[in-house]
Short mmCIF file of C-alpha atoms and ligand atoms in Angstrom, two decimals:
data_model
loop_
_atom_site.label_atom_id
_atom_site.label_comp_id
_atom_site.label_asym_id
_atom_site.label_seq_id
_atom_site.Cartn_x
_atom_site.Cartn_y
_atom_site.Cartn_z
CA MET L 253 -52.06 110.75 -12.99
CA VAL L 254 -50.48 107.37 -13.20
CA LEU L 255 -47.66 107.15 -15.63
CA ARG L 256 -46.47 103.84 -16.83
CA ARG L 257 -42.77 103.65 -17.09
CA LYS L 258 -41.43 102.24 -20.29
CA ARG L 259 -37.92 102.89 -21.21
CA ASN L 260 -35.75 102.17 -24.11
CA PRO L 261 -32.33 101.19 -22.78
CA LEU L 262 -30.79 103.42 -25.38
CA PHE L 263 -32.50 106.38 -23.81
CA THR L 264 -31.19 105.47 -20.38
CA ILE L 265 -27.65 105.47 -21.61
CA ALA L 266 -28.15 108.49 -23.77
CA ALA L 267 -29.91 110.36 -20.99
CA LEU L 268 -26.89 110.01 -18.76
CA ALA L 269 -24.34 110.73 -21.42
CA VAL L 270 -26.08 113.42 -23.33
CA GLY L 271 -28.30 114.80 -20.61
CA VAL L 272 -25.46 116.61 -18.96
CA ALA L 273 -24.47 118.28 -22.19
CA VAL L 274 -28.06 119.16 -22.92
CA ILE L 275 -28.59 120.68 -19.50
CA LEU L 276 -25.38 122.62 -19.58
CA SER L 277 -26.28 123.93 -22.95
CA GLY L 278 -29.42 125.51 -21.67
CA CYS L 279 -31.66 124.02 -24.30
CA ALA L 280 -33.01 121.58 -21.80
CA ALA L 281 -34.95 124.57 -20.63
CA GLU L 282 -37.69 123.75 -23.03
CA GLU L 283 -38.80 120.72 -21.18
CA ASP L 284 -40.90 120.28 -18.10
CA VAL L 285 -42.38 117.86 -15.67
CA GLU L 286 -45.95 117.82 -15.01
CA ALA L 287 -48.58 120.42 -14.91
CA SER L 288 -48.95 120.97 -11.23
CA GLY L 289 -52.50 121.99 -11.00
CA SER L 290 -54.47 123.68 -13.65
CA PRO L 291 -55.95 127.04 -13.03
CA SER L 292 -58.14 128.03 -15.89
CA PRO L 293 -57.11 131.41 -17.13
CA SER L 294 -58.59 132.48 -20.40
CA PRO L 295 -57.56 136.08 -20.81
CA THR L 296 -58.16 136.56 -24.49
CA VAL L 297 -61.04 134.37 -25.27
CA SER L 298 -62.95 134.42 -28.48
CA PRO L 299 -65.60 137.08 -28.50
CA SER L 300 -67.80 135.01 -30.76
CA PRO L 301 -70.18 133.08 -28.55
CA SER L 302 -71.48 130.84 -31.33
CA PRO L 303 -73.32 128.19 -29.33
CA THR L 304 -72.62 125.51 -31.87
CA PRO L 305 -74.11 122.26 -30.65
CA SER L 306 -70.94 120.42 -29.81
CA PRO L 307 -70.95 116.78 -28.82
CA SER L 308 -68.81 117.51 -25.81
CA PRO L 309 -69.96 115.49 -22.85
CA SER L 310 -69.91 118.45 -20.43
CA PRO L 311 -69.00 116.85 -17.13
CA THR L 312 -70.09 117.97 -13.70
CA PRO L 313 -71.29 121.53 -14.04
CA SER L 314 -69.69 123.73 -11.46
CA PRO L 315 -72.22 126.17 -10.06
CA THR L 316 -69.62 128.84 -9.40
CA GLU L 317 -68.32 128.94 -12.93
CA GLU L 318 -69.29 131.68 -15.24
CA GLN L 319 -71.69 130.60 -17.89
CA GLU L 320 -69.97 132.17 -20.85
CA PRO L 321 -70.23 129.82 -23.77
CA GLU L 322 -66.72 128.76 -24.66
CA PRO L 323 -67.19 125.78 -26.90
CA THR L 324 -63.56 124.79 -27.31
CA GLN L 325 -62.48 124.95 -23.68
CA ASP L 326 -63.62 121.58 -22.46
CA ASP L 327 -60.88 119.15 -23.32
CA THR L 328 -57.79 121.24 -22.84
CA ASP L 329 -57.17 121.20 -19.11
CA GLY L 330 -58.03 124.85 -18.75
CA ARG L 331 -55.06 125.94 -20.82
CA PRO L 332 -55.07 129.34 -22.45
CA GLN L 333 -56.84 129.08 -25.75
CA ALA L 334 -56.39 130.72 -29.07
CA SER L 335 -58.74 133.51 -29.95
CA ASN L 336 -58.14 132.81 -33.60
CA PRO L 337 -56.56 129.47 -34.34
CA ARG L 338 -56.69 130.18 -38.10
CA GLY L 339 -58.07 126.77 -38.73
CA TYR L 340 -54.87 124.97 -37.81
CA ASP L 341 -54.86 122.24 -35.18
CA ILE L 342 -52.74 123.58 -32.33
CA ASP L 343 -53.81 121.03 -29.72
CA THR L 344 -53.40 117.53 -31.12
CA PRO L 345 -49.88 116.29 -30.32
CA SER L 346 -49.42 114.77 -33.77
CA SER L 347 -50.35 117.99 -35.55
CA ILE L 348 -47.31 119.71 -37.06
CA THR L 349 -48.80 123.01 -35.91
CA VAL L 350 -49.35 121.99 -32.28
CA VAL L 351 -48.28 124.71 -29.85
CA VAL L 352 -46.36 123.44 -26.83
CA SER L 353 -45.07 125.80 -24.16
CA LYS L 354 -44.82 126.30 -20.43
CA THR L 355 -48.56 126.94 -20.35
CA ARG L 356 -49.49 124.36 -22.95
CA PRO L 357 -48.22 120.89 -22.05
CA LEU L 358 -48.93 118.09 -24.46
CA LEU L 359 -52.49 116.84 -23.98
CA ASP L 360 -51.06 113.33 -24.03
CA VAL L 361 -47.98 113.84 -21.89
CA GLU L 362 -46.38 110.58 -22.97
CA TYR L 363 -47.05 111.16 -26.65
CA GLU L 364 -44.58 109.41 -28.92
CA PRO L 365 -44.39 110.60 -32.53
CA GLU L 366 -43.42 108.62 -35.56
CA THR L 367 -39.72 109.21 -36.10
CA VAL L 368 -37.06 108.36 -38.65
CA PRO L 369 -33.27 108.46 -38.40
CA SER L 370 -32.04 111.96 -39.14
CA THR L 371 -30.63 112.47 -42.63
CA VAL L 372 -28.57 115.34 -41.31
CA HIS L 373 -25.80 113.96 -39.11
CA SER L 374 -27.33 113.50 -35.66
CA VAL L 375 -24.54 113.88 -33.14
CA ASN L 376 -26.28 111.91 -30.42
CA GLY L 377 -28.31 109.74 -32.76
CA GLN L 378 -31.66 111.32 -31.95
CA PRO L 379 -34.21 110.91 -34.74
CA LEU L 380 -36.82 113.33 -36.10
CA HIS L 381 -40.42 113.36 -37.25
CA PRO L 382 -40.40 112.35 -40.93
CA ASP L 383 -41.67 115.73 -42.16
CA ALA L 384 -39.14 117.65 -40.09
CA ASN L 385 -36.37 115.34 -41.23
CA GLU L 386 -37.13 115.82 -44.89
CA ALA L 387 -37.28 119.60 -44.56
CA LEU L 388 -34.13 119.80 -42.46
CA ALA L 389 -32.22 117.65 -44.93
CA ALA L 390 -33.30 119.86 -47.82
CA MET L 391 -32.26 122.98 -45.93
CA ASN L 392 -28.87 121.48 -45.13
CA ARG L 393 -28.28 120.54 -48.77
CA ASP L 394 -29.14 124.04 -49.91
CA VAL L 395 -27.17 125.92 -47.26
CA THR L 396 -24.17 123.74 -48.02
CA ALA L 397 -24.49 124.50 -51.72
CA ALA L 398 -24.90 128.20 -51.05
CA THR L 399 -22.22 128.77 -48.43
CA GLY L 400 -19.99 125.71 -48.48
CA THR L 401 -20.86 124.82 -44.90
CA GLY L 402 -23.75 122.86 -43.51
CA PHE L 403 -24.93 122.03 -40.03
CA VAL L 404 -25.35 119.06 -37.72
CA LEU L 405 -28.27 118.01 -35.54
CA CYS L 406 -27.38 118.33 -31.86
CA SER L 407 -30.80 117.41 -30.52
CA GLY L 408 -33.92 116.08 -32.19
CA TYR L 409 -36.62 113.88 -30.70
CA ARG L 410 -36.48 113.43 -26.95
CA SER L 411 -39.05 111.25 -25.24
CA TYR L 412 -41.07 112.11 -22.17
CA TRP L 413 -39.10 109.62 -20.11
CA TYR L 414 -35.76 110.78 -21.41
CA GLN L 415 -36.59 114.27 -20.22
CA HIS L 416 -38.09 112.88 -17.03
CA ASP L 417 -34.71 111.35 -16.15
CA VAL L 418 -32.74 114.42 -17.12
CA TYR L 419 -35.00 116.70 -15.12
CA ASN L 420 -35.13 114.50 -12.04
CA ASN L 421 -31.40 113.95 -11.98
CA PHE L 422 -31.09 117.70 -11.92
CA VAL L 423 -33.67 118.07 -9.16
CA ASN L 424 -31.89 115.45 -7.08
CA SER L 425 -28.54 117.13 -7.37
CA HIS L 426 -29.49 120.81 -7.38
CA GLY L 427 -33.04 121.14 -6.10
CA GLN L 428 -36.23 121.87 -7.94
CA GLU L 429 -35.85 125.62 -8.10
CA ALA L 430 -32.52 125.34 -9.83
CA ALA L 431 -33.82 122.55 -12.01
CA ASP L 432 -36.71 124.69 -13.20
CA ARG L 433 -34.36 127.48 -14.09
CA THR L 434 -32.04 125.28 -16.08
CA SER L 435 -33.75 122.08 -17.07
CA ALA L 436 -37.39 121.72 -17.83
CA ARG L 437 -40.30 119.49 -17.24
CA PRO L 438 -41.25 116.59 -19.49
CA GLY L 439 -44.50 116.94 -21.35
CA HIS L 440 -43.84 120.59 -22.23
CA SER L 441 -41.10 120.15 -24.78
CA GLU L 442 -41.18 120.67 -28.52
CA HIS L 443 -38.45 118.07 -28.69
CA GLN L 444 -41.00 115.46 -27.63
CA LEU L 445 -42.82 116.20 -30.90
CA GLY L 446 -39.86 115.25 -33.05
CA LEU L 447 -40.44 118.60 -34.75
CA ALA L 448 -37.67 120.59 -33.04
CA ALA L 449 -34.09 120.59 -34.24
CA ASP L 450 -31.17 122.06 -32.34
CA ILE L 451 -28.48 122.71 -34.92
CA MET L 452 -24.90 123.94 -34.91
CA GLY L 453 -22.46 124.40 -37.74
CA GLU L 454 -20.32 121.55 -38.99
CA GLY L 455 -17.22 121.31 -36.86
CA GLN L 456 -18.60 123.56 -34.12
CA GLY L 457 -19.57 120.83 -31.69
CA CYS L 458 -22.78 120.92 -29.73
CA ALA L 459 -22.12 123.46 -27.02
CA LEU L 460 -25.26 125.30 -28.02
CA GLY L 461 -24.76 129.02 -28.36
CA ASP L 462 -24.59 131.73 -30.99
CA ALA L 463 -21.49 130.46 -32.77
CA TYR L 464 -23.41 129.12 -35.75
CA THR L 465 -25.80 132.01 -36.18
CA ASN L 466 -22.79 134.32 -36.54
CA THR L 467 -21.46 132.47 -39.58
CA ALA L 468 -22.44 132.91 -43.22
CA SER L 469 -24.05 129.48 -43.13
CA GLY L 470 -26.01 130.33 -40.01
CA GLN L 471 -27.12 133.65 -41.47
CA TRP L 472 -28.34 131.83 -44.56
CA VAL L 473 -30.41 129.55 -42.37
CA ASN L 474 -31.80 132.52 -40.44
CA GLU L 475 -32.95 134.12 -43.69
CA ASN L 476 -34.24 131.05 -45.46
CA ALA L 477 -35.49 128.58 -42.86
CA TRP L 478 -39.09 129.74 -43.32
CA GLN L 479 -39.02 128.47 -46.88
CA TYR L 480 -38.45 124.97 -45.51
CA GLY L 481 -41.19 125.25 -42.90
CA PHE L 482 -39.02 126.14 -39.91
CA ILE L 483 -39.33 129.01 -37.46
CA LEU L 484 -36.93 130.18 -34.78
CA ARG L 485 -39.08 129.31 -31.79
CA TYR L 486 -37.32 131.38 -29.12
CA PRO L 487 -36.29 134.69 -30.70
CA ASP L 488 -34.08 137.25 -29.02
CA GLY L 489 -35.84 139.40 -26.46
CA LEU L 490 -39.19 137.63 -26.50
CA GLN L 491 -38.83 135.58 -23.33
CA GLY L 492 -41.95 137.23 -21.92
CA ILE L 493 -43.96 135.73 -24.76
CA VAL L 494 -42.36 132.34 -25.37
CA GLY L 495 -41.00 131.61 -21.90
CA TYR L 496 -37.37 131.05 -22.84
CA HIS L 497 -34.30 133.08 -23.50
CA TYR L 498 -32.97 133.45 -27.02
CA GLU L 499 -32.08 130.09 -28.51
CA PRO L 500 -30.57 130.73 -31.93
CA TRP L 501 -30.07 126.99 -32.40
CA HIS L 502 -33.63 125.78 -31.79
CA TRP L 503 -35.69 125.48 -34.97
CA ARG L 504 -39.26 124.27 -34.93
CA TYR L 505 -40.86 122.68 -37.96
CA VAL L 506 -44.41 124.01 -38.44
CA GLY L 507 -44.81 123.31 -42.16
CA GLU L 508 -44.30 125.61 -45.10
CA ASP L 509 -47.75 127.24 -45.01
CA VAL L 510 -47.52 128.52 -41.45
CA ALA L 511 -43.84 129.42 -41.74
CA ARG L 512 -44.48 131.44 -44.90
CA ASP L 513 -47.55 133.09 -43.44
CA MET L 514 -45.63 134.08 -40.31
CA HIS L 515 -42.73 135.38 -42.40
CA GLU L 516 -44.95 137.44 -44.69
CA GLY L 517 -47.13 138.68 -41.85
CA GLY L 518 -44.20 139.66 -39.65
CA TYR L 519 -45.08 137.30 -36.81
CA ASP L 520 -42.16 136.30 -34.59
CA THR L 521 -43.86 133.76 -32.36
CA LEU L 522 -46.54 131.09 -32.50
CA GLU L 523 -48.26 132.82 -29.59
CA GLU L 524 -48.70 136.02 -31.58
CA TYR L 525 -49.61 134.25 -34.78
CA PHE L 526 -52.30 132.09 -33.20
CA GLY L 527 -53.55 134.80 -30.85
CA LEU L 528 -52.49 132.88 -27.75
CA PRO L 529 -51.73 134.55 -24.43
CA ASN L 530 -48.07 134.99 -23.55
CA ALA L 531 -46.48 131.95 -21.98
CA PRO L 532 -43.73 133.33 -19.75
CA ASP L 533 -43.90 130.63 -17.10
CA TYR L 534 -45.62 127.49 -15.92
CA LEU L 535 -49.20 127.81 -14.80
ZN1 LIG A 661 -34.04 122.78 -28.52
#
């Protein structure tokens, strides 16, 4: 794959200045480089073989492949597929319900969302997707009214190339194995969607950890974020499903419908909700 390099000078500066903090914080772990190869596992595939006549171009038929009809498999690089996507679009990068993980890189790895400046104070100036921004601002207003303390945005939208620099700087100084443990590869990050918000309490700085979640304000957010369309993407103890350790600061905007449905149905992860295979590591 040939990737055209286009960089905003702001990102270059910010990548150097903020990248270190991001890496040290651990939240850089959500990003990744490039899918190195694509095996095509499909453990829990839809049992419904409906041979709907799809206009998919069906490229070179491989004679060794099984002939099971799997109508939605063609354009997704062999990534694990949902057995029941519930009608939501979990593949298109601009969909607010897109699922991005270690096994599901963005289909357009250099995808750039529409963003707006964050209404909530953005410590490093990173913007957000307009929908996520509006919801986050509303949540901050309400948590401030309820508890007297709000939060700040420590990380919002990060571009593919921003993460590319952060990751490669880490590889150059510590080696790829260490980089993969600590940083992550571009093209696999929810932050590239503009829909992820790393937050910490006002006055707590941005050394991401559990300081905020242990406050009354943080508890309020934990209990009410779903009403604003946010889910805690990397819950405690579910690394084997989501691929990352507990990140009490990382909130993902999925829209109010999905967030409410997950809350009411008792679903902790997008993988479980959409019937996706676990995503513990890169393919
Ligand atoms: Zn994050």
